[in-house]
Structure formats: C-alpha cells, structure tokens
C-alpha cells in the first residue's frame, strides 16, 4: 500500500460517517455515486488484466521462466483492487439499505466502512495500473533479451 491509499481510506471513512450521521437524506445519492465509481474501478481492473492476459502467451511465459522472472506479481495488485471494489459495492448496498435506520450510529458504521472502501478502491487502482506499465515494459525489454539469448 502506498500512502495515498491510507489517505483515501481515512477521507472516505470520515466522509461516509459524516454523511451517515449528519446528512442521512443525502446517503442514497452518495451511495449511487460511490457504486458507479467502484464499477469504474472494477472495469479498469478487468481492462488491465485483459491487456496482461493478451501478453501472456505460452512462449513468453516459457522464456520468462528461463530468465527467472515471475509474472504473478503483476496480477496481484489487480486482484486485490478487484476484491476491494467488490467489498465497496457490497458495503454501499448495505449502507443504502440502512441509511434511515435508527439509532444513527448503526448507519454510521456502514457509511464509514462503505466510504473507506470506495475511496480505497479508487486509490488502489493507481499502483495496479503502475504494475501494468511495468509489465508492458517487461514485455518490451524481454523481447530484445530473448532474441539475443535464443540465437
């Protein structure tokens, strides 16, 4: 995790709590926006993983094995971002259902959790896309190395 993810969690959690406790009539609007943003994150993850999958042909994997390069590390940020995004959507649904519940602290817990997860999913997309750039660089760099080592 980079520092921006921690900031996003704190800001999202604080904002979710503030809306849940102080402006519960606005919660449904915030839930709708949060769910849409989490959907964008999940879509970005699917696109990133598709780009990587297109580059993982059998010959490339075999040659990377010879060089001792593990490609699994390039997929884990996408998997964790997907998990965070799915949890955010689930908690946003819970928060939307509980927005008008009394006592308000129950909705506050749901709002805090949903807000923190929603902004965390957005912030975690940045390092995931960074690993995509690294992967594309690895693919490009290995082409030159692999041609030299196969000759």
PDB file of C-alpha atoms in Angstrom:
ATOM      1  CA  UNK A   1       0.000   0.000   0.000  1.00  0.00           C
ATOM      2  CA  UNK A   2       1.210   3.474  -0.774  1.00  0.00           C
ATOM      3  CA  UNK A   3       0.427   6.482   1.447  1.00  0.00           C
ATOM      4  CA  UNK A   4      -2.359   7.692  -0.854  1.00  0.00           C
ATOM      5  CA  UNK A   5      -4.404   4.587  -0.103  1.00  0.00           C
ATOM      6  CA  UNK A   6      -4.299   5.338   3.629  1.00  0.00           C
ATOM      7  CA  UNK A   7      -5.365   8.933   2.986  1.00  0.00           C
ATOM      8  CA  UNK A   8      -8.226   7.712   0.766  1.00  0.00           C
ATOM      9  CA  UNK A   9      -9.412   5.258   3.423  1.00  0.00           C
ATOM     10  CA  UNK A  10      -9.422   7.964   6.100  1.00  0.00           C
ATOM     11  CA  UNK A  11     -11.131  10.551   3.901  1.00  0.00           C
ATOM     12  CA  UNK A  12     -13.702   8.088   2.579  1.00  0.00           C
ATOM     13  CA  UNK A  13     -14.436   6.687   6.016  1.00  0.00           C
ATOM     14  CA  UNK A  14     -14.705  10.142   7.547  1.00  0.00           C
ATOM     15  CA  UNK A  15     -16.946  11.377   4.752  1.00  0.00           C
ATOM     16  CA  UNK A  16     -19.155   8.298   4.923  1.00  0.00           C
ATOM     17  CA  UNK A  17     -19.531   8.665   8.676  1.00  0.00           C
ATOM     18  CA  UNK A  18     -20.265  12.387   8.392  1.00  0.00           C
ATOM     19  CA  UNK A  19     -22.970  11.831   5.774  1.00  0.00           C
ATOM     20  CA  UNK A  20     -24.457   8.835   7.603  1.00  0.00           C
ATOM     21  CA  UNK A  21     -24.696  10.717  10.893  1.00  0.00           C
ATOM     22  CA  UNK A  22     -25.293  14.278   9.743  1.00  0.00           C
ATOM     23  CA  UNK A  23     -27.000  14.152   6.370  1.00  0.00           C
ATOM     24  CA  UNK A  24     -28.643  10.757   6.070  1.00  0.00           C
ATOM     25  CA  UNK A  25     -31.071  12.134   3.481  1.00  0.00           C
ATOM     26  CA  UNK A  26     -28.095  12.530   1.105  1.00  0.00           C
ATOM     27  CA  UNK A  27     -26.827   8.972   1.687  1.00  0.00           C
ATOM     28  CA  UNK A  28     -28.696   7.465  -1.263  1.00  0.00           C
ATOM     29  CA  UNK A  29     -27.089   9.977  -3.656  1.00  0.00           C
ATOM     30  CA  UNK A  30     -23.630   9.282  -2.239  1.00  0.00           C
ATOM     31  CA  UNK A  31     -24.225   5.522  -2.434  1.00  0.00           C
ATOM     32  CA  UNK A  32     -25.198   5.809  -6.111  1.00  0.00           C
ATOM     33  CA  UNK A  33     -22.092   7.849  -6.948  1.00  0.00           C
ATOM     34  CA  UNK A  34     -19.859   5.528  -4.912  1.00  0.00           C
ATOM     35  CA  UNK A  35     -21.249   2.428  -6.592  1.00  0.00           C
ATOM     36  CA  UNK A  36     -20.715   3.971 -10.029  1.00  0.00           C
ATOM     37  CA  UNK A  37     -17.107   4.834  -9.179  1.00  0.00           C
ATOM     38  CA  UNK A  38     -16.472   1.350  -7.797  1.00  0.00           C
ATOM     39  CA  UNK A  39     -17.893  -0.030 -11.048  1.00  0.00           C
ATOM     40  CA  UNK A  40     -15.429   2.109 -12.992  1.00  0.00           C
ATOM     41  CA  UNK A  41     -12.602   0.704 -10.861  1.00  0.00           C
ATOM     42  CA  UNK A  42     -13.722  -2.876 -11.461  1.00  0.00           C
ATOM     43  CA  UNK A  43     -13.973  -2.136 -15.197  1.00  0.00           C
ATOM     44  CA  UNK A  44     -10.464  -0.672 -15.181  1.00  0.00           C
ATOM     45  CA  UNK A  45      -9.168  -3.765 -13.442  1.00  0.00           C
ATOM     46  CA  UNK A  46     -10.809  -6.051 -15.997  1.00  0.00           C
ATOM     47  CA  UNK A  47      -9.281  -4.000 -18.832  1.00  0.00           C
ATOM     48  CA  UNK A  48      -5.837  -4.087 -17.209  1.00  0.00           C
ATOM     49  CA  UNK A  49      -5.964  -7.821 -16.651  1.00  0.00           C
ATOM     50  CA  UNK A  50      -7.127  -8.337 -20.252  1.00  0.00           C
ATOM     51  CA  UNK A  51      -4.110  -6.404 -21.504  1.00  0.00           C
ATOM     52  CA  UNK A  52      -1.844  -8.583 -19.390  1.00  0.00           C
ATOM     53  CA  UNK A  53      -3.575 -11.783 -20.456  1.00  0.00           C
ATOM     54  CA  UNK A  54      -3.035 -10.836 -24.097  1.00  0.00           C
ATOM     55  CA  UNK A  55       0.698 -10.599 -23.409  1.00  0.00           C
ATOM     56  CA  UNK A  56       0.999 -13.897 -21.543  1.00  0.00           C
ATOM     57  CA  UNK A  57       1.344 -16.345 -24.373  1.00  0.00           C
ATOM     58  CA  UNK A  58       2.979 -19.715 -23.762  1.00  0.00           C
ATOM     59  CA  UNK A  59       6.250 -18.853 -25.475  1.00  0.00           C
ATOM     60  CA  UNK A  60       6.637 -15.638 -23.470  1.00  0.00           C
ATOM     61  CA  UNK A  61       5.946 -17.444 -20.184  1.00  0.00           C
ATOM     62  CA  UNK A  62       8.410 -20.200 -21.052  1.00  0.00           C
ATOM     63  CA  UNK A  63      11.143 -17.706 -21.855  1.00  0.00           C
ATOM     64  CA  UNK A  64      10.459 -15.667 -18.704  1.00  0.00           C
ATOM     65  CA  UNK A  65      10.798 -18.870 -16.681  1.00  0.00           C
ATOM     66  CA  UNK A  66      14.253 -19.361 -18.205  1.00  0.00           C
ATOM     67  CA  UNK A  67      15.184 -15.822 -17.157  1.00  0.00           C
ATOM     68  CA  UNK A  68      13.783 -16.371 -13.636  1.00  0.00           C
ATOM     69  CA  UNK A  69      11.153 -13.626 -13.867  1.00  0.00           C
ATOM     70  CA  UNK A  70       7.882 -14.300 -12.007  1.00  0.00           C
ATOM     71  CA  UNK A  71       4.890 -12.698 -13.710  1.00  0.00           C
ATOM     72  CA  UNK A  72       2.431 -13.426 -10.876  1.00  0.00           C
ATOM     73  CA  UNK A  73       3.421 -10.255  -9.048  1.00  0.00           C
ATOM     74  CA  UNK A  74       1.977  -8.211 -11.889  1.00  0.00           C
ATOM     75  CA  UNK A  75      -1.504  -9.679 -11.350  1.00  0.00           C
ATOM     76  CA  UNK A  76      -1.822  -9.411  -7.554  1.00  0.00           C
ATOM     77  CA  UNK A  77      -2.486  -5.635  -7.439  1.00  0.00           C
ATOM     78  CA  UNK A  78      -5.375  -6.155  -9.862  1.00  0.00           C
ATOM     79  CA  UNK A  79      -6.787  -8.992  -7.792  1.00  0.00           C
ATOM     80  CA  UNK A  80      -6.617  -7.005  -4.555  1.00  0.00           C
ATOM     81  CA  UNK A  81      -8.177  -3.949  -6.214  1.00  0.00           C
ATOM     82  CA  UNK A  82     -10.991  -6.155  -7.509  1.00  0.00           C
ATOM     83  CA  UNK A  83     -11.602  -7.508  -4.016  1.00  0.00           C
ATOM     84  CA  UNK A  84     -11.657  -4.013  -2.519  1.00  0.00           C
ATOM     85  CA  UNK A  85     -14.030  -2.814  -5.265  1.00  0.00           C
ATOM     86  CA  UNK A  86     -16.435  -5.708  -4.773  1.00  0.00           C
ATOM     87  CA  UNK A  87     -16.414  -5.184  -0.993  1.00  0.00           C
ATOM     88  CA  UNK A  88     -17.047  -1.471  -1.561  1.00  0.00           C
ATOM     89  CA  UNK A  89     -20.080  -2.191  -3.746  1.00  0.00           C
ATOM     90  CA  UNK A  90     -21.418  -4.664  -1.168  1.00  0.00           C
ATOM     91  CA  UNK A  91     -20.989  -2.179   1.686  1.00  0.00           C
ATOM     92  CA  UNK A  92     -22.511   0.635  -0.361  1.00  0.00           C
ATOM     93  CA  UNK A  93     -25.587  -1.539  -0.887  1.00  0.00           C
ATOM     94  CA  UNK A  94     -25.749  -2.240   2.850  1.00  0.00           C
ATOM     95  CA  UNK A  95     -25.337   1.447   3.636  1.00  0.00           C
ATOM     96  CA  UNK A  96     -28.048   2.402   1.148  1.00  0.00           C
ATOM     97  CA  UNK A  97     -30.421  -0.057   2.800  1.00  0.00           C
ATOM     98  CA  UNK A  98     -29.544   1.164   6.308  1.00  0.00           C
ATOM     99  CA  UNK A  99     -29.345   4.908   5.646  1.00  0.00           C
ATOM    100  CA  UNK A 100     -32.504   5.805   7.567  1.00  0.00           C
ATOM    101  CA  UNK A 101     -32.073   3.224  10.360  1.00  0.00           C
ATOM    102  CA  UNK A 102     -32.193   4.303  13.987  1.00  0.00           C
ATOM    103  CA  UNK A 103     -30.054   4.514  16.039  1.00  0.00           C
ATOM    104  CA  UNK A 104     -27.938   6.509  13.605  1.00  0.00           C
ATOM    105  CA  UNK A 105     -24.641   5.010  14.779  1.00  0.00           C
ATOM    106  CA  UNK A 106     -25.534   1.740  13.015  1.00  0.00           C
ATOM    107  CA  UNK A 107     -25.809   3.543   9.688  1.00  0.00           C
ATOM    108  CA  UNK A 108     -22.659   5.451  10.685  1.00  0.00           C
ATOM    109  CA  UNK A 109     -20.679   2.216  10.850  1.00  0.00           C
ATOM    110  CA  UNK A 110     -21.971   1.167   7.433  1.00  0.00           C
ATOM    111  CA  UNK A 111     -21.242   4.627   5.988  1.00  0.00           C
ATOM    112  CA  UNK A 112     -17.745   4.706   7.427  1.00  0.00           C
ATOM    113  CA  UNK A 113     -16.934   1.252   6.061  1.00  0.00           C
ATOM    114  CA  UNK A 114     -18.510   1.894   2.663  1.00  0.00           C
ATOM    115  CA  UNK A 115     -16.853   5.284   2.246  1.00  0.00           C
ATOM    116  CA  UNK A 116     -13.448   3.974   3.241  1.00  0.00           C
ATOM    117  CA  UNK A 117     -13.667   1.001   0.892  1.00  0.00           C
ATOM    118  CA  UNK A 118     -14.999   3.078  -2.014  1.00  0.00           C
ATOM    119  CA  UNK A 119     -12.177   5.604  -1.935  1.00  0.00           C
ATOM    120  CA  UNK A 120      -9.625   2.878  -1.204  1.00  0.00           C
ATOM    121  CA  UNK A 121     -10.697   1.067  -4.372  1.00  0.00           C
ATOM    122  CA  UNK A 122     -10.117   4.255  -6.367  1.00  0.00           C
ATOM    123  CA  UNK A 123      -6.717   4.874  -4.798  1.00  0.00           C
ATOM    124  CA  UNK A 124      -5.591   1.258  -5.209  1.00  0.00           C
ATOM    125  CA  UNK A 125      -6.179   1.484  -8.952  1.00  0.00           C
ATOM    126  CA  UNK A 126      -3.123   3.750  -9.276  1.00  0.00           C
ATOM    127  CA  UNK A 127      -0.499   1.162  -8.210  1.00  0.00           C
ATOM    128  CA  UNK A 128      -2.372  -1.546 -10.131  1.00  0.00           C
ATOM    129  CA  UNK A 129      -2.079   0.482 -13.321  1.00  0.00           C
ATOM    130  CA  UNK A 130       1.553   1.144 -12.410  1.00  0.00           C
ATOM    131  CA  UNK A 131       2.208  -2.590 -12.456  1.00  0.00           C
ATOM    132  CA  UNK A 132       0.543  -2.741 -15.865  1.00  0.00           C
ATOM    133  CA  UNK A 133       3.036  -0.190 -17.150  1.00  0.00           C
ATOM    134  CA  UNK A 134       5.858  -2.240 -15.595  1.00  0.00           C
ATOM    135  CA  UNK A 135       4.500  -5.384 -17.227  1.00  0.00           C
ATOM    136  CA  UNK A 136       4.366  -3.762 -20.652  1.00  0.00           C
ATOM    137  CA  UNK A 137       7.941  -2.569 -20.080  1.00  0.00           C
ATOM    138  CA  UNK A 138       8.956  -6.099 -19.079  1.00  0.00           C
ATOM    139  CA  UNK A 139       7.364  -7.468 -22.224  1.00  0.00           C
ATOM    140  CA  UNK A 140       9.165  -4.909 -24.380  1.00  0.00           C
ATOM    141  CA  UNK A 141      12.520  -5.368 -22.621  1.00  0.00           C
ATOM    142  CA  UNK A 142      12.335  -9.145 -22.700  1.00  0.00           C
ATOM    143  CA  UNK A 143      11.790  -9.188 -26.454  1.00  0.00           C
ATOM    144  CA  UNK A 144      15.275  -7.815 -27.030  1.00  0.00           C
ATOM    145  CA  UNK A 145      16.818 -10.029 -24.351  1.00  0.00           C
ATOM    146  CA  UNK A 146      15.006 -13.132 -25.502  1.00  0.00           C
ATOM    147  CA  UNK A 147      16.058 -12.663 -29.111  1.00  0.00           C
ATOM    148  CA  UNK A 148      19.695 -12.326 -28.019  1.00  0.00           C
ATOM    149  CA  UNK A 149      19.547 -15.315 -25.667  1.00  0.00           C
ATOM    150  CA  UNK A 150      17.773 -17.595 -28.165  1.00  0.00           C
ATOM    151  CA  UNK A 151      20.229 -17.051 -31.000  1.00  0.00           C
TER     152      UNK A 151
END
